[in-house]
């Protein structure tokens, strides 16, 4: 194993030994190839560069308590990449190819897989791009699917600690019938200005409202939004948000804990009534939110203590991470062990 300061890894790019690649040409996918280069040669007129034909995924591998390497819900990520590929008219990487590529990328870089107990894990980034040259706006005939990995610490520097976020109506991330449900770079391009505004003002993230009425909460930057009140887990239903696998998992665990789960519109004013709120996604799992400032009305919504996440948020976090690390049963078959050591 590499000698790294595992507990203090940030969430940043780091070179590992290998990545895997696969090309789609003449209407079919080729063989998986292994590369030790961090670069890809790409045609200057590739559709990914000009017309945003690209999609990505993000999942993690964990070294469990028993030393085994676990993938969490990879099949959901594979399905979502297929959904994204369909959304921007790209060739879809078959599920088996997705799995083989992920498994290979992780196992080839095993020395970068953080040890159990460090809190660090291996982030896996599958990427699909249109590589064929087109200058008229149309889908490429050629694609490249690749997977690279890197060891990561917690997404937010302070770990599982509450953060503050802001609402702004000055920017939208995705339109109601746009590309919000696809994990494509274009949505991220659209989010950069509001994220920058949030960071400049000392907030961890911007919270997006629905683009049409600007009344309902959509999501929190690259994470879904959830709230807790009256023994209920509430999360927005919207046609412009990314269906988070972490959020789906938390909904299941909340049900297990005897809570009600509601997926519905969440109006901004309803923030006043919530006991706990948070953001969820693979990178940070859960980011508890202490305060939400409405940048336009200057209204502030405060939840719990600035230092300690709420009790339900904490319990959900502990339950989910215990499954990740193989410390708890996996009743829903979310874990795939890829290496019996
Ligand atoms: C990836 C992503 C999420 C989180 O999804 P997970 O499957 O939980 O990692 C949430 N929102 C957006 C916009 C995303 O791109």
XYZ file of N, CA, C and O and ligand atoms in Angstrom, residues 80 173 183 188 219 221-224 242 244-246 280-282, ligand 1:
79
model
N -27.740 4.803 -14.407
C -27.841 6.254 -14.550
C -26.963 6.744 -15.696
O -27.336 7.690 -16.407
N -29.765 26.139 -12.663
C -28.875 25.032 -13.031
C -29.430 24.287 -14.240
O -28.716 23.985 -15.185
N -26.488 13.232 -15.753
C -25.244 13.674 -15.101
C -24.286 14.117 -16.202
O -23.376 13.384 -16.588
N -23.164 21.356 -14.979
C -22.127 21.885 -14.090
C -21.621 23.235 -14.601
O -21.345 24.138 -13.806
N -32.122 21.415 -5.792
C -31.048 20.699 -5.098
C -29.921 21.636 -4.687
O -29.976 22.847 -4.921
N -26.238 22.398 -5.247
C -25.028 22.172 -6.040
C -25.016 20.735 -6.545
O -25.997 20.270 -7.119
N -23.942 20.023 -6.297
C -23.865 18.633 -6.771
C -24.435 17.622 -5.784
O -23.991 16.489 -5.723
N -25.426 18.003 -5.027
C -26.007 17.096 -4.033
C -27.515 17.315 -3.935
O -27.996 18.423 -4.168
N -28.252 16.288 -3.563
C -29.706 16.411 -3.363
C -29.995 17.045 -2.006
O -29.147 17.042 -1.111
N -31.041 15.701 -10.330
C -30.352 14.432 -10.566
C -30.831 13.464 -9.494
O -30.825 13.802 -8.310
N -30.290 11.178 -7.021
C -29.114 10.773 -6.237
C -29.288 9.373 -5.659
O -30.319 9.059 -5.046
N -28.275 8.566 -5.812
C -28.306 7.198 -5.283
C -28.154 7.225 -3.758
O -28.735 6.424 -3.047
N -27.401 8.193 -3.267
C -27.291 8.375 -1.816
C -28.666 8.720 -1.242
O -29.081 8.160 -0.219
N -27.094 15.555 0.230
C -26.544 14.204 0.156
C -26.043 13.861 -1.235
O -26.603 14.282 -2.242
N -24.952 13.115 -1.264
C -24.347 12.669 -2.520
C -23.154 11.773 -2.199
O -22.697 11.737 -1.052
N -22.657 11.092 -3.192
C -21.565 10.135 -2.987
C -20.334 10.768 -2.344
O -19.726 10.184 -1.456
C -24.002 13.206 -8.796
C -24.974 14.219 -8.348
C -25.708 14.094 -7.161
C -25.478 12.990 -6.170
O -25.809 11.723 -6.626
P -25.241 10.440 -5.887
O -25.687 9.315 -6.758
O -25.833 10.384 -4.549
O -23.766 10.595 -5.847
C -26.660 15.064 -6.874
N -26.867 16.116 -7.695
C -26.163 16.270 -8.830
C -26.441 17.441 -9.673
C -25.201 15.336 -9.199
O -24.507 15.517 -10.330
